[in-house]
Coordinates of C-alpha atoms in Angstrom, one line a residue:
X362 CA -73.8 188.2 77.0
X363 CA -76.4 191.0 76.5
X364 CA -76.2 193.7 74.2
X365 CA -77.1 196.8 75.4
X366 CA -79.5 198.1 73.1
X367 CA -79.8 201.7 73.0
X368 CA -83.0 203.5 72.0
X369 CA -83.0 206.3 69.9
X370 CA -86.4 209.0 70.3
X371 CA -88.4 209.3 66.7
X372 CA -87.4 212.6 64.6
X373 CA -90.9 212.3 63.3
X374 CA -93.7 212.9 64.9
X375 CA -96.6 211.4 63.9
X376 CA -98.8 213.3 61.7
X377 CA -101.8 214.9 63.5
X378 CA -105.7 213.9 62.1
X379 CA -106.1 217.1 60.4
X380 CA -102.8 217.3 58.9
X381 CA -103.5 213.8 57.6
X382 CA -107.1 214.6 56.4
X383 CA -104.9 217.6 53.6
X384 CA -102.5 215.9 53.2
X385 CA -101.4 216.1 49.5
X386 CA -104.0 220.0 49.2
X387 CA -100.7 221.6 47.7
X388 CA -100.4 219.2 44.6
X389 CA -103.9 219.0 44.1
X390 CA -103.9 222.9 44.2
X391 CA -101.2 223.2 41.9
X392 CA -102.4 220.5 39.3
X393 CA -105.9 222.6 39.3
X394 CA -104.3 225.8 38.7
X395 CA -102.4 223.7 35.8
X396 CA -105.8 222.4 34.3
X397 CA -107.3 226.0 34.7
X398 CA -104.3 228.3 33.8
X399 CA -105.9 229.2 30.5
X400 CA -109.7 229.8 31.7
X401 CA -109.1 231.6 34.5
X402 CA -107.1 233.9 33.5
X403 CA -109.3 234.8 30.2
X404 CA -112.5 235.1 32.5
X405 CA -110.8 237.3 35.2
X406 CA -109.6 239.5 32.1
X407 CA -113.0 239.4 30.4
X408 CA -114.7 240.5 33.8
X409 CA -112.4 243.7 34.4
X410 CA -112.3 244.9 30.8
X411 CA -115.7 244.9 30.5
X412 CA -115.9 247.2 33.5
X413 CA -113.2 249.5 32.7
X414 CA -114.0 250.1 29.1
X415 CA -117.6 251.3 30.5
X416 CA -115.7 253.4 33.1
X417 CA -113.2 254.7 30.5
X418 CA -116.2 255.6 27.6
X419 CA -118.3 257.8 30.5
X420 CA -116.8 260.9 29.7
X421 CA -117.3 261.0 26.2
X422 CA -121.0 259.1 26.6
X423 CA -121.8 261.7 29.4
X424 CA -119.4 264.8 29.0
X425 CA -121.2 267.9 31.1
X426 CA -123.3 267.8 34.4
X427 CA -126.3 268.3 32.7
X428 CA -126.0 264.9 30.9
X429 CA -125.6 263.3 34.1
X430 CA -128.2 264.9 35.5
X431 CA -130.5 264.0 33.1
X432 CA -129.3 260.2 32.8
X433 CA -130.2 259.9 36.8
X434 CA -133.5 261.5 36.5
X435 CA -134.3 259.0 33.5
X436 CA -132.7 256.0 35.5
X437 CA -134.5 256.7 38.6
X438 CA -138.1 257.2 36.4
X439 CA -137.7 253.2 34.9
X440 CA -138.3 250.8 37.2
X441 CA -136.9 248.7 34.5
X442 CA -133.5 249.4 35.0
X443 CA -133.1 248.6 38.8
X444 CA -134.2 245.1 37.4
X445 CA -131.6 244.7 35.2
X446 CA -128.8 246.9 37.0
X447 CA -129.7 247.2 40.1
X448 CA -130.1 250.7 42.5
X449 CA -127.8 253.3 41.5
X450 CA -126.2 255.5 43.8
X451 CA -123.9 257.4 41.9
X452 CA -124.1 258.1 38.0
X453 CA -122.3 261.7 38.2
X454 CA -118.9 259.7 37.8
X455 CA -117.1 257.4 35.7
X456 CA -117.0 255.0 39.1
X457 CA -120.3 254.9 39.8
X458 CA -121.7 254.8 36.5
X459 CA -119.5 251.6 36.1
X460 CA -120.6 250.1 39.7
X461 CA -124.0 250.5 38.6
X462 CA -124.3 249.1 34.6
X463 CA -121.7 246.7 35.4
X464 CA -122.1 245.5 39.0
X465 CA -124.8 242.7 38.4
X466 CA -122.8 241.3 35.4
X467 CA -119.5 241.6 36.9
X468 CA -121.0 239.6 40.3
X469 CA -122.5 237.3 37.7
X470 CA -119.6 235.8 35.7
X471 CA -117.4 236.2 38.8
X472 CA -120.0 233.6 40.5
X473 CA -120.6 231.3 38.2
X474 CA -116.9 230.6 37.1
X475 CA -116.2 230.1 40.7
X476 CA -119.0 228.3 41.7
X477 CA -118.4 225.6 38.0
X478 CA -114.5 225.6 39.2
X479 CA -115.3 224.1 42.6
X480 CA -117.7 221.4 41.5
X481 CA -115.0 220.7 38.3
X482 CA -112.1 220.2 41.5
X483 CA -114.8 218.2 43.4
X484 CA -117.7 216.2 42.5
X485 CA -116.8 215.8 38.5
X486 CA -113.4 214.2 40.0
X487 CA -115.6 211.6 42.0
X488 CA -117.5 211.4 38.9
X489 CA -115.4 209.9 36.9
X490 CA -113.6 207.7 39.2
X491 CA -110.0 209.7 39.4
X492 CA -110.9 211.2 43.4
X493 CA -111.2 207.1 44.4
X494 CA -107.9 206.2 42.6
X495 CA -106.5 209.8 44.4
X496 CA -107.9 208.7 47.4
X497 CA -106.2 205.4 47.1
X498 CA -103.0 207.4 47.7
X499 CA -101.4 209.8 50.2
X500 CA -104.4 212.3 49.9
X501 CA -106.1 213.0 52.7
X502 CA -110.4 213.0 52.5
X503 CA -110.2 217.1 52.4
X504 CA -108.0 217.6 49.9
X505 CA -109.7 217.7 47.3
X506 CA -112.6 220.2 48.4
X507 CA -109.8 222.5 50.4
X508 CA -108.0 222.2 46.7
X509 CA -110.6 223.3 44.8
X510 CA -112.7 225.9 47.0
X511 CA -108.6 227.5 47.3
X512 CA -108.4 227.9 43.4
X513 CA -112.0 229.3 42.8
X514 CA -111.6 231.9 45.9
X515 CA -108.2 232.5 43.8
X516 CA -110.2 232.9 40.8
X517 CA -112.6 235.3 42.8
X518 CA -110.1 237.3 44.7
X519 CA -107.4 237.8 41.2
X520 CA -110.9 239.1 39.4
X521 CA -111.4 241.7 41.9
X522 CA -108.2 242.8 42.2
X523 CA -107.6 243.2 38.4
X524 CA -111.2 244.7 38.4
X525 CA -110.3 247.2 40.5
X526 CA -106.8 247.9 39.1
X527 CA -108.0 248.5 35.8
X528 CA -110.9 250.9 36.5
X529 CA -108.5 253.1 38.8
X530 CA -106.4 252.9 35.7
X531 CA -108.7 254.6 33.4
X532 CA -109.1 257.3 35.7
X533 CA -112.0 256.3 39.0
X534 CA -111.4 256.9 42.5
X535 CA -108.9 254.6 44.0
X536 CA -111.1 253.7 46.9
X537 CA -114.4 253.4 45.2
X538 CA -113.0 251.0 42.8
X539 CA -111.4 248.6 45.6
X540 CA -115.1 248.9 47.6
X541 CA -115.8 247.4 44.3
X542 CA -113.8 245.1 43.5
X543 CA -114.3 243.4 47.1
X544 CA -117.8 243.3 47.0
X545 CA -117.6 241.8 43.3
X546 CA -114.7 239.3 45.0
X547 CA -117.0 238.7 47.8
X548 CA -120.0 237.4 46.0
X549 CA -117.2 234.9 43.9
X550 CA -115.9 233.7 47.5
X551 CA -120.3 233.3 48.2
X552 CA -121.0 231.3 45.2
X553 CA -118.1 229.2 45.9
X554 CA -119.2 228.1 49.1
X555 CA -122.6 227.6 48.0
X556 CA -120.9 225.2 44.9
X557 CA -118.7 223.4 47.8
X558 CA -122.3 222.9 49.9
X559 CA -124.2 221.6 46.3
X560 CA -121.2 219.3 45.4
X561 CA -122.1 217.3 48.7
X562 CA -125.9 217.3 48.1
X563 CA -125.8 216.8 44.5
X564 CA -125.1 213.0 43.2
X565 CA -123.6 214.4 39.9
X566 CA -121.2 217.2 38.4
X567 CA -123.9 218.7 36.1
X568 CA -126.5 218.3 39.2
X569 CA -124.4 220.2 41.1
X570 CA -123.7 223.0 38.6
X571 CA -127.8 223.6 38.3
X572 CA -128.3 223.6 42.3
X573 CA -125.7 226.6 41.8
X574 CA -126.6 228.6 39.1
X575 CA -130.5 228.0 39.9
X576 CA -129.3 229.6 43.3
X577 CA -127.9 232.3 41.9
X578 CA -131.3 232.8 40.1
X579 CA -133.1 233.1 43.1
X580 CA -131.2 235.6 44.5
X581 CA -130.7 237.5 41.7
X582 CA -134.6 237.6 41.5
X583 CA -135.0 238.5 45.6
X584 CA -132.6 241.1 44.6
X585 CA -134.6 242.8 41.6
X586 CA -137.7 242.4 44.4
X587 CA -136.1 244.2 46.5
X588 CA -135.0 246.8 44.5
X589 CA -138.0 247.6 42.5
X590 CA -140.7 247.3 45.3
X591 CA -141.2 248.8 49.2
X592 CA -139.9 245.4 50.5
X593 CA -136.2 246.4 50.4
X594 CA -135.0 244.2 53.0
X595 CA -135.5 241.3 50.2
X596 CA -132.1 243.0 48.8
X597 CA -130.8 242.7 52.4
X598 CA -131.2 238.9 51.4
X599 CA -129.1 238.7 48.1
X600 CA -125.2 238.2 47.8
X601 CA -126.1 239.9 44.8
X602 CA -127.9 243.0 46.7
X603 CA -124.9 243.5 49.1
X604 CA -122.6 244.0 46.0
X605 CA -124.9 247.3 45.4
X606 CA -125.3 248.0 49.0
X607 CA -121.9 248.6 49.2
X608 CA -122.6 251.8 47.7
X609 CA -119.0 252.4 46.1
X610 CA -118.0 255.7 44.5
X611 CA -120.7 256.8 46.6
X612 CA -120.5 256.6 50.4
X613 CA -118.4 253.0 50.5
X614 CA -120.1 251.3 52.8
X615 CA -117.3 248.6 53.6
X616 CA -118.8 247.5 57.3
X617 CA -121.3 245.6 54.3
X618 CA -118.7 243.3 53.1
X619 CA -118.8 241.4 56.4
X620 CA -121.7 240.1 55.2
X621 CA -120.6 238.3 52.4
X622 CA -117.2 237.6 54.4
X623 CA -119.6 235.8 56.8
X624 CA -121.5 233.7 54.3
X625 CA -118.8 232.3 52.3
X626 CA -117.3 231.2 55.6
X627 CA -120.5 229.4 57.0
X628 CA -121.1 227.7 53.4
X629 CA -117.8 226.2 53.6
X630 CA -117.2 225.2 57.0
X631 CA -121.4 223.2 56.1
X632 CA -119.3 222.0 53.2
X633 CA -116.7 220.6 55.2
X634 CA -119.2 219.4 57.9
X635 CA -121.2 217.7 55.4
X636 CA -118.2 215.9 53.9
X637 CA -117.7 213.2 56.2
X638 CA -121.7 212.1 55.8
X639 CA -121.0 210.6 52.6
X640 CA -118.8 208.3 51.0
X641 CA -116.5 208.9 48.2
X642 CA -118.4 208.9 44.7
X643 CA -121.8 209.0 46.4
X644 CA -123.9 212.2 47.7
X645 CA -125.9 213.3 50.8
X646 CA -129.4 213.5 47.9
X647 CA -129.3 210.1 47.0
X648 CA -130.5 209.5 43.5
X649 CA -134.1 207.5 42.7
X650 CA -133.3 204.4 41.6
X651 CA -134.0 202.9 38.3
X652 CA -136.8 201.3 36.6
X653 CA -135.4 197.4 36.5
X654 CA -136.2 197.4 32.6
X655 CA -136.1 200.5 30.6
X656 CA -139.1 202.0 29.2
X657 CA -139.3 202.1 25.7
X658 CA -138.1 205.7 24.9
X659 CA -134.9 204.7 26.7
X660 CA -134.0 202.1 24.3
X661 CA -132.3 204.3 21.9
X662 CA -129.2 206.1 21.3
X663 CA -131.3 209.7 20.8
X664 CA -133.3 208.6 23.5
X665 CA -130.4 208.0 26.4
X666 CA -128.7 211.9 24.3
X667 CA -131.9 213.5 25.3
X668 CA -131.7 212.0 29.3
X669 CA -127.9 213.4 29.5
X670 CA -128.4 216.7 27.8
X671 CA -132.5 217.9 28.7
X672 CA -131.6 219.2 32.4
X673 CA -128.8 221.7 30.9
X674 CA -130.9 222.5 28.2
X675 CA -133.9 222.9 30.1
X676 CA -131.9 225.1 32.4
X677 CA -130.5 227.4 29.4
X678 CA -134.1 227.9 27.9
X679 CA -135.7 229.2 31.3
X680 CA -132.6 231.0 32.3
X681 CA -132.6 232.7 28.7
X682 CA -136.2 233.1 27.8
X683 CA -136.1 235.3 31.6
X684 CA -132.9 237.3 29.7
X685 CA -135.1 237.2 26.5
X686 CA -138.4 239.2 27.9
X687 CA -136.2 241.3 30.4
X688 CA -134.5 242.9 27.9
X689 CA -137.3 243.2 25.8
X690 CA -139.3 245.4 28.4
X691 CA -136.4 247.3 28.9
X692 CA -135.6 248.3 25.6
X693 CA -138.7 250.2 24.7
X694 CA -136.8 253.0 27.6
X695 CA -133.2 252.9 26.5
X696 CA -133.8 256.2 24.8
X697 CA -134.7 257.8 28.8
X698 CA -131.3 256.2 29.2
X699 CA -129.4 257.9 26.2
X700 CA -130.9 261.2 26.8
X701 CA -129.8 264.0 25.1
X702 CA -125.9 262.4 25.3
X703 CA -124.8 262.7 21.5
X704 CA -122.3 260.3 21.8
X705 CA -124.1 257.6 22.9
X706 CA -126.6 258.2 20.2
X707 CA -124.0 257.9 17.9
X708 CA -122.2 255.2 19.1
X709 CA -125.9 252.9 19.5
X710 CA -127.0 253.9 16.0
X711 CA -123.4 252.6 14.2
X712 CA -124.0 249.2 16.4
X713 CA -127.2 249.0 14.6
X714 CA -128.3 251.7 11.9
X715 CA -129.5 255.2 12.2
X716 CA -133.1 254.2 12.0
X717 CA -133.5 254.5 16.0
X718 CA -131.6 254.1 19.0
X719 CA -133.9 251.2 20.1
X720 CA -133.3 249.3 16.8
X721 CA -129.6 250.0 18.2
X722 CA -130.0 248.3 21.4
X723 CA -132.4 245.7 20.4
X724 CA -129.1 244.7 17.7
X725 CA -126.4 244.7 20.3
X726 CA -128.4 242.8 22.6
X727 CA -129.6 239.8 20.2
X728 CA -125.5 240.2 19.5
X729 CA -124.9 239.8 23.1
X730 CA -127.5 237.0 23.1
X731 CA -125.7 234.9 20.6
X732 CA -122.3 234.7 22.5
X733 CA -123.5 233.9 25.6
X734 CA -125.6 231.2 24.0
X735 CA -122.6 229.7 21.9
X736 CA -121.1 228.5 25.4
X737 CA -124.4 225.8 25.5
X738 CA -123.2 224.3 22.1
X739 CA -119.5 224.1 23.6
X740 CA -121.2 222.6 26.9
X741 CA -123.4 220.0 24.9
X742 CA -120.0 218.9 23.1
X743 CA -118.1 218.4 25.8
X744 CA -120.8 216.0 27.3
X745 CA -119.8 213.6 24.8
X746 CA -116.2 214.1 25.6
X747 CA -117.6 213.5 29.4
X748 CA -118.9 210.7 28.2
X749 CA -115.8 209.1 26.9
X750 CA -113.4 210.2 29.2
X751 CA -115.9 208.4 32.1
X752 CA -115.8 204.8 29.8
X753 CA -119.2 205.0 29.1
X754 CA -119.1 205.1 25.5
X755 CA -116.8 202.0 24.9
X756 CA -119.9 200.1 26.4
X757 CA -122.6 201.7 24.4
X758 CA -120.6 200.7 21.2
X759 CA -120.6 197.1 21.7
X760 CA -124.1 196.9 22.0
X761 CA -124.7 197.6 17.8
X762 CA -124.9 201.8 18.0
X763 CA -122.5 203.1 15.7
X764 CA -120.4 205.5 16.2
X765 CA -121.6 207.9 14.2
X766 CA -125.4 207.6 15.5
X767 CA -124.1 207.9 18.8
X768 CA -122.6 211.1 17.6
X769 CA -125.6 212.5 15.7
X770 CA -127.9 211.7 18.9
X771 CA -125.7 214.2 20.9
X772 CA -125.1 216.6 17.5
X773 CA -128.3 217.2 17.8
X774 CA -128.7 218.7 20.5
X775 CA -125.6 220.9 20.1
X776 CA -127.2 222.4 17.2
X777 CA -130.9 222.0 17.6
X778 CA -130.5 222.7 21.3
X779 CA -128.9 225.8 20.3
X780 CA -131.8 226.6 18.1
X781 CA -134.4 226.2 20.8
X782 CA -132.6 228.2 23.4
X783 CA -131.8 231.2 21.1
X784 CA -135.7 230.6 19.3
X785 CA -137.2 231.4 22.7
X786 CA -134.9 234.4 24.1
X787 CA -135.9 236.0 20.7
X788 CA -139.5 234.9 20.9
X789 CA -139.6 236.5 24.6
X790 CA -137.5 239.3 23.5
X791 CA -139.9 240.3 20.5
X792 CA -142.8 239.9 23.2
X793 CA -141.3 241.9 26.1
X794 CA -140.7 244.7 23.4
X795 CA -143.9 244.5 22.0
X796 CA -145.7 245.0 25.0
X797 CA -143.7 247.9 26.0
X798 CA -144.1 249.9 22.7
X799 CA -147.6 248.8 22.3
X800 CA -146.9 247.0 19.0
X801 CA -146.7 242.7 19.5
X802 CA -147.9 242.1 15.7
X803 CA -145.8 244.1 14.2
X804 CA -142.4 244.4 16.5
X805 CA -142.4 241.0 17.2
X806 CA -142.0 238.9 13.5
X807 CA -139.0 241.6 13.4
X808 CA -137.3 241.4 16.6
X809 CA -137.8 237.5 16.7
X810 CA -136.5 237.2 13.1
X811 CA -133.1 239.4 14.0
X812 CA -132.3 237.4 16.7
X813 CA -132.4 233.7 14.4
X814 CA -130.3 235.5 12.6
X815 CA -127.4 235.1 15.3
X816 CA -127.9 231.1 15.3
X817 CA -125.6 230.5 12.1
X818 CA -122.6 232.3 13.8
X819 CA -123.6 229.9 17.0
X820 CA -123.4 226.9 15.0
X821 CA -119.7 227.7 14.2
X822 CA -118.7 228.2 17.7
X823 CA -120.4 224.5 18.1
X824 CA -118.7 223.3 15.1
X825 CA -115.2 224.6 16.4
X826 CA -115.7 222.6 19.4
X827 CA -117.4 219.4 17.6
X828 CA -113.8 219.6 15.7
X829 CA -111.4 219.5 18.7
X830 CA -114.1 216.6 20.3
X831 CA -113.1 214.6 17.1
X832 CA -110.0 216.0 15.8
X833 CA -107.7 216.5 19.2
X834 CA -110.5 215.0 22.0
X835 CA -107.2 216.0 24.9
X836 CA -108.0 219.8 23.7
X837 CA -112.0 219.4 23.5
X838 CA -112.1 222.0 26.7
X839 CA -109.8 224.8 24.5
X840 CA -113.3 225.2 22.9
X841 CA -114.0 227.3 25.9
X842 CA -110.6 229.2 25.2
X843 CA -111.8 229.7 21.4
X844 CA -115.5 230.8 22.6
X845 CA -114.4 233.2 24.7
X846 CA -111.8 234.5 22.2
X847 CA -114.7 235.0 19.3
X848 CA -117.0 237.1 22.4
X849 CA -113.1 239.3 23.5
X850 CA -112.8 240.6 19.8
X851 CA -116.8 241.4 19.2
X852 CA -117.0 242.8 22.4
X853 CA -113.5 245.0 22.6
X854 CA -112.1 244.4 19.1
X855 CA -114.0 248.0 17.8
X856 CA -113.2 249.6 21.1
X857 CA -109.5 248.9 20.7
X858 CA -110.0 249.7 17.0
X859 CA -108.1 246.6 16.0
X860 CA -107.4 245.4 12.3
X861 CA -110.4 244.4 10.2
X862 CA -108.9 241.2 9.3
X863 CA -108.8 240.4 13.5
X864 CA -112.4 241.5 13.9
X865 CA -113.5 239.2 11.0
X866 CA -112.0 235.9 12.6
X867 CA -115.0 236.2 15.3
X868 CA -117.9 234.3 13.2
X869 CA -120.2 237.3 15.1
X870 CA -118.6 240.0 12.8
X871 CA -120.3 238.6 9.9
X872 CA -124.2 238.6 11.1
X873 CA -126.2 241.7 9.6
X874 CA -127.2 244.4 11.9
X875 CA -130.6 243.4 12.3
X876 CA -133.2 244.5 13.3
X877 CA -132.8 247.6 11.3
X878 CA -129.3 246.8 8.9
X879 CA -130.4 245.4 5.6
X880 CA -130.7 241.7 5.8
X881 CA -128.2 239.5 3.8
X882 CA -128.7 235.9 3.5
X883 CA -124.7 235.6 1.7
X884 CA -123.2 236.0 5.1
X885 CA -125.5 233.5 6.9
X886 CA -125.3 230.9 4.6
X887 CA -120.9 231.0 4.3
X888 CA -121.5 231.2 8.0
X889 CA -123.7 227.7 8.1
X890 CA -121.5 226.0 5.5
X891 CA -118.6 226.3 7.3
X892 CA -120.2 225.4 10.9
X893 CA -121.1 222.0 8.4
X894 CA -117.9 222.1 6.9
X895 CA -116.2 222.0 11.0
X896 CA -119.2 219.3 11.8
X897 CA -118.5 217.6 9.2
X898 CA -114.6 217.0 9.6
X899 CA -115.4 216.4 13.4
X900 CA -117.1 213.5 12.3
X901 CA -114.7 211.9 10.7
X902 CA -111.7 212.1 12.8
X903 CA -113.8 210.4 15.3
X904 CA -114.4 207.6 13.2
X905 CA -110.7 207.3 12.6
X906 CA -109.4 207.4 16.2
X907 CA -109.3 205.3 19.2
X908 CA -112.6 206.1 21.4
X909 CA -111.1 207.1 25.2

């Protein structure tokens, strides 16, 4: 007898190729937004209060039309600005005053953040061996580039829209300050594309991050072409020029914003092509292969510290000796900038002594310096957390280096490194300044000197980070968290005219006024002793615990 066997259809259907290549985007979206829910949010934050407290001070800085005047007559007379700032369109209002001083820096940190969150998401994951054990499972081979080119055009789009929130809040025109925040959003969505293109070419994380920001280099500099020459189609060029061409407050020229729009779609969709090409783990730019035998300054601990740390460093010193003698040349004009404001001249001479308003800006800038320069000594330290976290240091120890020589090796170049990127910003600061006044022997020693004087307050954002490498190595990356924290209360602590004892926890508080504040060595040296008091303790927690 034969059963009769009766056949049921599938409920399922099976999965289509695309679906299969994401499947498993939505967990790997949500775990990124896990791992970045602190430094995200604190850069998006940073980004729009620094453009709304510049649009909320204009009245008081500029108060009457003859002011304003005067401030666009001096702007337009230095070519030195429209390096810096860029074109401006519109300094009559609080909007367009801020769209101008704060465009380029705005575009800046919004690009860079996104274009470091995509390659963290993507090639640092291949690096270190988790995308292949992901990969292993039910996660499709576009995951985890849709995953992390979805948080960083998250990053990009929240930073606009709290930029242009919080300058409408403090009293700009509504639709200026959304042209704004777009273009500012737009360049974010650009730079991450052009970090999802690098993170296929590149064969490493830190490879990937220079392609990036040496990218954004370049444009920035076709921009400044543009802008200060009779070739202004070399603006045209820039992701950076088409957040100014944009022209908000002024005539809001949105049909511009295709442009970017366009861009960050034909950088990701070559991202996406260029995917398949490769395996996972490898790259499309192969790397050269090694000597068979190393040569001998390989053969030492200090030796393999300065092959993982010299491209970063190398990086930091061009990208801030270029800062250094920019700002030099410009300051010799900030007083065409001032004008006859009184407020401004008042506010520049408290940030650095009534002796002159360039003393003033010189001061807040070698201030400025500092805390962008701390974030190399966090970056240098978390190299050796890299490091560990990617079992090479396990290896290395059973070979006869110690653990503490394999610690000074990278120490060194968290705080020498430091050093020699903040030595040459203020030697090329004191140069660009002493060409512009006329003056290189005697405004040099004195700008160069001020700026040194910023490196002890470095060194404790370093040693902070050093601590949490040897202390609590799972919170190494809050070092980021604490730098930022230490730059949020120099920068906005007086303007929010918080408590003394909150402004004095940012080790930037404590540096003399220099160039023209009277120079105290009693602050510096607490400042060094307890950046070697934090080294120090690093050091021996990581003798103490388990390495990995």
């Amino acid at each position: 007898m034969t059963a009769n066997v009766t056949h049921v259809p599938a409920t399922h259907e099976k999965p289509s190729p695309a679906a299969g290549a994401l499947a498993g985007t939505g967990q790997l979206i949500r775990l990124a937004l896990r791992r970045d829910r602190i430094v995200l949010p604190v850069w998006a934050l940073v980004v729009a209060f620094l453009a709304a407290s510049g649009a909320s001070a204009f009245e008081a800085l500029y108060p009457n039309p003859a002011e304003r005047a005067g401030l666009t007559a001096s702007v337009a007379a230095n070519p030195s600005f429209a390096i810096m700032f860029g074109p401006a369109y519109d300094l009559e209002t609080a909007g367009g005053f801020t769209a101008w001083r704060f465009g380029t820096i705005a575009a800046l940190l919004t690009s860079l953040i996104a274009a470091f969150t995509v390659t963290r998401h993507t090639r640092q994951e291949e690096d270190t061996g988790r995308q292949e054990l992901l990969s292993s499972a039910v996660v499709g081979r576009y995951a985890p580039l849709t995953a992390g080119v979805t948080t960083a055009g998250l990053f990009s789009v929240a930073t606009g829209v709290l930029l242009a929130a919080m300058i409408t809040g403090v009293g700009a025109d509504a639709t200026g300050s959304v042209a704004f925040g777009a273009a500012v959003a737009l360049c974010g969505l650009v730079f991450t594309g052009v970090a999802a293109v690098t993170a296929q070419l590149a064969e490493y994380s830190r490879t990937a991050n220079t392609l990036a920001g040496s990218t954004f280099g370049v444009l920035f500099l076709l921009r400044a072409a543009g802008d200060t020459s009779d070739a202004e189609w070399l603006s045209w060029l820039s992701p950076v020029g088409w957040v100014h061409r944009v022209r908000a407050f002024a005539e809001n020229d949105w049909w511009v914003l295709a442009l970017p729009a366009a861009a960050a779609l034909v950088l990701c969709a070559a991202a996406y092509a260029l995917l398949p090409q490769r395996d996972v783990g490898m790259s499309l730019i192969p790397g050269r292969p090694g000597r068979a035998t190393a040569t001998s300054g390989l053969r030492t601990s200090l030796a393999l510290s300065w092959r993982l740390h010299r491209g970063a460093l190398l990086g930091w010193i061009v990208g801030f000796g270029v800062m250094g003698m920019l700002f030099g040349t410009l300051a010799s004009g900030v007083g065409d900038l001032v004008g006859d404001s009184a407020e401004m001249k008042r506010m520049l001479q408290q940030m650095g002594g009534a002796r002159g308003i360039e003393d003033a800006f010189l001061s807040s800038i070698t201030g400025m310096v500092a805390m962008i320069g701390s974030m190399y000594a966090v970056q240098a330290t978390l190299r050796m957390r890299y490091e560990e976290t990617a079992l090479r240091v396990e290896p290395l120890l059973t070979t006869g280096v110690g653990r503490l020589r394999w610690l000074g090796g990278h120490l060194l170049f968290v705080l020498a490194g430091t050093a020699a990127v903040l030595a040459v910003c203020g030697a090329l600061l004191g140069l660009g300044y002493g060409l512009s006044s006329g003056d290189v022997t005697g405004e040099w020693p004195r700008v160069f000197g001020a700026t040194l004087a910023q490196l002890p307050a470095m060194w404790v954002v370093g040693g902070g980070a050093v601590l949490l490498f040897g202390l609590v190595p799972r919170a190494t990356a809050a070092a980021w968290a604490l730098a930022a924290a230490f730059v949020l209360i120099s920068m906005f602590g007086p303007i929010l005219e918080l408590p003394q004892a909150v402004l004095n926890v940012s080790p930037f508080a404590h540096v003399p006024q220099l160039p023209h504040a009277e120079f105290s060595a009693t602050p510096l040296l607490w400042l060094t002793a307890t950046a070697a008091a934090l080294v120090a303790v690093g050091m021996t927690s990581l003798r103490r615990r388990d390495i990995g």
